[in-house]
Tab-separated table of C-alpha atoms in Angstrom:
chain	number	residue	atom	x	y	z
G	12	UNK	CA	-23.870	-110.930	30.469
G	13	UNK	CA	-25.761	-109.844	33.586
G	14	UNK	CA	-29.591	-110.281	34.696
G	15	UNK	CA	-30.489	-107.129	33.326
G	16	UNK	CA	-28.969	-107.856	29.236
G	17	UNK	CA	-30.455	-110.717	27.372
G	18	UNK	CA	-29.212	-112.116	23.707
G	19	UNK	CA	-30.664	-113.251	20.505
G	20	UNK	CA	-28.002	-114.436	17.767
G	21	UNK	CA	-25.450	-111.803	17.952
G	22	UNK	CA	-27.744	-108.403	19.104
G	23	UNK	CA	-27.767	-108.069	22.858
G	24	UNK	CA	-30.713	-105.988	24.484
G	25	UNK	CA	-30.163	-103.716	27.809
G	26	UNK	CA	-33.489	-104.551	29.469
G	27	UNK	CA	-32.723	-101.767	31.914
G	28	UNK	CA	-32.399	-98.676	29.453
G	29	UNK	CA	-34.582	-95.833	30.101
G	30	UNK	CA	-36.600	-95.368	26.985
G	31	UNK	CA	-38.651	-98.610	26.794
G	32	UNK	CA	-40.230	-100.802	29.357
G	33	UNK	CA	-38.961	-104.562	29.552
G	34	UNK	CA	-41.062	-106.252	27.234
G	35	UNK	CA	-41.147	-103.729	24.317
G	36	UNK	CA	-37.453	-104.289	24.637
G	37	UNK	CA	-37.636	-107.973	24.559
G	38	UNK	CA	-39.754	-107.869	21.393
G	39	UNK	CA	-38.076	-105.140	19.739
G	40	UNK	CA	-35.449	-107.748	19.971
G	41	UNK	CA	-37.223	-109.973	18.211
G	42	UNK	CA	-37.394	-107.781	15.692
G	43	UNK	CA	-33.570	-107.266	15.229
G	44	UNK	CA	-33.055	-110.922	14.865
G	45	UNK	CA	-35.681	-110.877	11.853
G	46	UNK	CA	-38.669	-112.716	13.707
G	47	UNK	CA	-42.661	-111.701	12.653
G	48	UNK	CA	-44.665	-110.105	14.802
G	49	UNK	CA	-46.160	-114.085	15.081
G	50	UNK	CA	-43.138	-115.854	15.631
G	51	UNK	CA	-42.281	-113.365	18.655
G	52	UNK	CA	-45.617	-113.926	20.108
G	53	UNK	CA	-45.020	-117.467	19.152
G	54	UNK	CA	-41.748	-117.473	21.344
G	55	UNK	CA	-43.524	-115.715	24.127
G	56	UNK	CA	-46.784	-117.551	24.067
G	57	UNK	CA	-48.744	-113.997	23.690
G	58	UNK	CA	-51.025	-113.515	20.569
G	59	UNK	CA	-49.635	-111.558	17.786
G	60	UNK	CA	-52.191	-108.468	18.319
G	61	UNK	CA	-50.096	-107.804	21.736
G	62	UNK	CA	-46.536	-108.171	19.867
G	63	UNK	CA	-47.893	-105.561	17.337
G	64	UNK	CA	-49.428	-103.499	19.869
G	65	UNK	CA	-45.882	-103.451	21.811
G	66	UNK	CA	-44.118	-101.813	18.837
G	67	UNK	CA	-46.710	-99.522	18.008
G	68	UNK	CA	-45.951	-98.333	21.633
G	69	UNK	CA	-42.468	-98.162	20.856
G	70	UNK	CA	-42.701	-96.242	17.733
G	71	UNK	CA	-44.518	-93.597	19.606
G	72	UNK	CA	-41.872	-93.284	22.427
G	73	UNK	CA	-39.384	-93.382	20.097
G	74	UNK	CA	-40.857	-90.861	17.312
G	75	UNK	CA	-40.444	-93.374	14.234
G	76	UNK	CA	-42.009	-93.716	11.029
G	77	UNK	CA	-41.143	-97.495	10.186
G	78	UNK	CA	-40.249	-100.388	11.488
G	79	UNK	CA	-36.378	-99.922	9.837
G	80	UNK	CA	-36.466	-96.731	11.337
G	81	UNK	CA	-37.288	-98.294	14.716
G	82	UNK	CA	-34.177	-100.612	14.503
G	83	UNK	CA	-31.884	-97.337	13.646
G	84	UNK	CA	-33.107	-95.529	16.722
G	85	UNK	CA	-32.726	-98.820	18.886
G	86	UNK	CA	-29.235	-98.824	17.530
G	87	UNK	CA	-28.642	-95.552	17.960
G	88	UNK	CA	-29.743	-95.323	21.521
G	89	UNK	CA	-27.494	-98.182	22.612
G	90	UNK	CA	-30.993	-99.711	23.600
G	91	UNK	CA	-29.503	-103.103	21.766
G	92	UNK	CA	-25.963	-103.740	20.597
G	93	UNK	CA	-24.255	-106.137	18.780
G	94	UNK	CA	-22.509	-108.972	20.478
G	95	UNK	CA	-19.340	-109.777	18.585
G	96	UNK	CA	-15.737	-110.873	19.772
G	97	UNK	CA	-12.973	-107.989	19.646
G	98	UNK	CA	-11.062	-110.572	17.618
G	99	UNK	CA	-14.213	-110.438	14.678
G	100	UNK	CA	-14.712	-106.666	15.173
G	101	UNK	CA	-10.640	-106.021	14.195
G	102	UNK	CA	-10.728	-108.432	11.350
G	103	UNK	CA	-13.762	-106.225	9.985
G	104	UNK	CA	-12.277	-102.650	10.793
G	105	UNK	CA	-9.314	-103.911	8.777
G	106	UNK	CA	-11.634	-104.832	6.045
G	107	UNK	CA	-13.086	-101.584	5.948
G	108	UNK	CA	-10.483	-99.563	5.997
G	109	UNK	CA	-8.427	-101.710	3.185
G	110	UNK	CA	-11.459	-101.449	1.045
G	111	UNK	CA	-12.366	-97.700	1.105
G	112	UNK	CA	-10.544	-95.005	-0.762
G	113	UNK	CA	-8.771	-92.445	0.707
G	114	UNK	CA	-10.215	-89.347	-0.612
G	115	UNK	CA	-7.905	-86.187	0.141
G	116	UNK	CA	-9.839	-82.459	-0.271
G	117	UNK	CA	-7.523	-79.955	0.503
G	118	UNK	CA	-10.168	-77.183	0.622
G	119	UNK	CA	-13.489	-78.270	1.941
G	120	UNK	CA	-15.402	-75.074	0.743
G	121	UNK	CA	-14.424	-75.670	-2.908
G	122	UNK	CA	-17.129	-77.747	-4.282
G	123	UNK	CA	-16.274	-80.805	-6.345
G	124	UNK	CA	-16.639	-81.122	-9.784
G	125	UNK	CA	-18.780	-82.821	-11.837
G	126	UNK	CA	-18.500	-84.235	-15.063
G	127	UNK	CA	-21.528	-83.819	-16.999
G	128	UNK	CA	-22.041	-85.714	-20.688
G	129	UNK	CA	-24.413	-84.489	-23.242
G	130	UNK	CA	-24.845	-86.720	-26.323
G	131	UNK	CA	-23.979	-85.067	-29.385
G	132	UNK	CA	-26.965	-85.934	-31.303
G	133	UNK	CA	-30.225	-88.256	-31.558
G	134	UNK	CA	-29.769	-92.280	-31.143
G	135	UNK	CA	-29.866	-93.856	-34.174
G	136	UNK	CA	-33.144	-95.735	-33.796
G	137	UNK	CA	-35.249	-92.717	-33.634
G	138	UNK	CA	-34.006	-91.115	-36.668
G	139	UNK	CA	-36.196	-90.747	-39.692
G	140	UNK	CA	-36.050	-93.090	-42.044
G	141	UNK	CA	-37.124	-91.016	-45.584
G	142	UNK	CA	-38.418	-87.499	-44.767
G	143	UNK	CA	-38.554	-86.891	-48.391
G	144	UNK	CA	-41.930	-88.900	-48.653
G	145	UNK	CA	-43.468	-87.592	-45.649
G	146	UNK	CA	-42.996	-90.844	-43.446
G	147	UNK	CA	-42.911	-90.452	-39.498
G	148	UNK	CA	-40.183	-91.198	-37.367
G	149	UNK	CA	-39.864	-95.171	-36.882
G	150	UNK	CA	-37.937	-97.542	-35.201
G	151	UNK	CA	-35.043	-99.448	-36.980
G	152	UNK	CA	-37.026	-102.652	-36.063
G	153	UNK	CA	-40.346	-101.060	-37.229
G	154	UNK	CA	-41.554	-101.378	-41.145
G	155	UNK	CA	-42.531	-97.809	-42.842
G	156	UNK	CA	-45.762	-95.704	-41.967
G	157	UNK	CA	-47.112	-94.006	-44.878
């Protein structure tokens, strides 16, 4: 880690990227590692007005709708990363690919099919119970409406 990356838990900021000044990075940081907009201004011994302020300035530099939104693009960008060992990182990578299914299409233009499955007739609790007399359609659980 050099002067110019700083850590929280296991996401690791680039202070020096080129989309977002030092600060908004530093809270945006904040954000990764779950903190309020309070506790980050708590940390930083700012009021909470100039944490939210921050990320509203970030959201506009950034062109995002939402806060979760925000912490895709800062992911995205490479703006913050996560710090984890290459020994974790395999171990998960072998996870994933031992728990996903290989799915083979031979022919990527041929759409795949879909099973669709109609029922064949009306459930059983909205049936009518004696049409003969007139009655409306009850529920099994419901006494007769004359």
């Amino acid at each position: 880690m050099d002067g110019n990356t700083i850590t929280d838990g296991t996401w690791e900021a680039h202070l020096d990227n080129p989309y977002l000044a030092p600060r908004e990075t530093l809270y945006c940081l904040g954000l990764l590692s779950g903190k309020t907009d309070k506790s980050i201004a708590r940390d930083h011994e700012i009021e909470p007005r100039s944490v939210s302020s921050r990320i509203k300035n970030v959201h506009y530099k950034l062109n995002t709708a939402n806060r979760a939104h925000l912490v895709a693009e800062l992911i995205r960008l490479k703006i913050v990363t996560l710090n984890i060992s290459p020994v974790v990182m395999m171990l998960m990578a072998a996870f994933l690919v031992n728990s996903v299914s290989m799915v083979v299409n031979d022919n990527p233009d041929k759409p795949r099919q879909v099973r669709i499955v109609q029922r064949t007739g009306r459930r059983p609790e909205y049936l009518p119970l004696d049409n003969s007399k007139g009655d409306e359609l009850c529920m099994k659980t419901q006494m007769y409406t004359s």
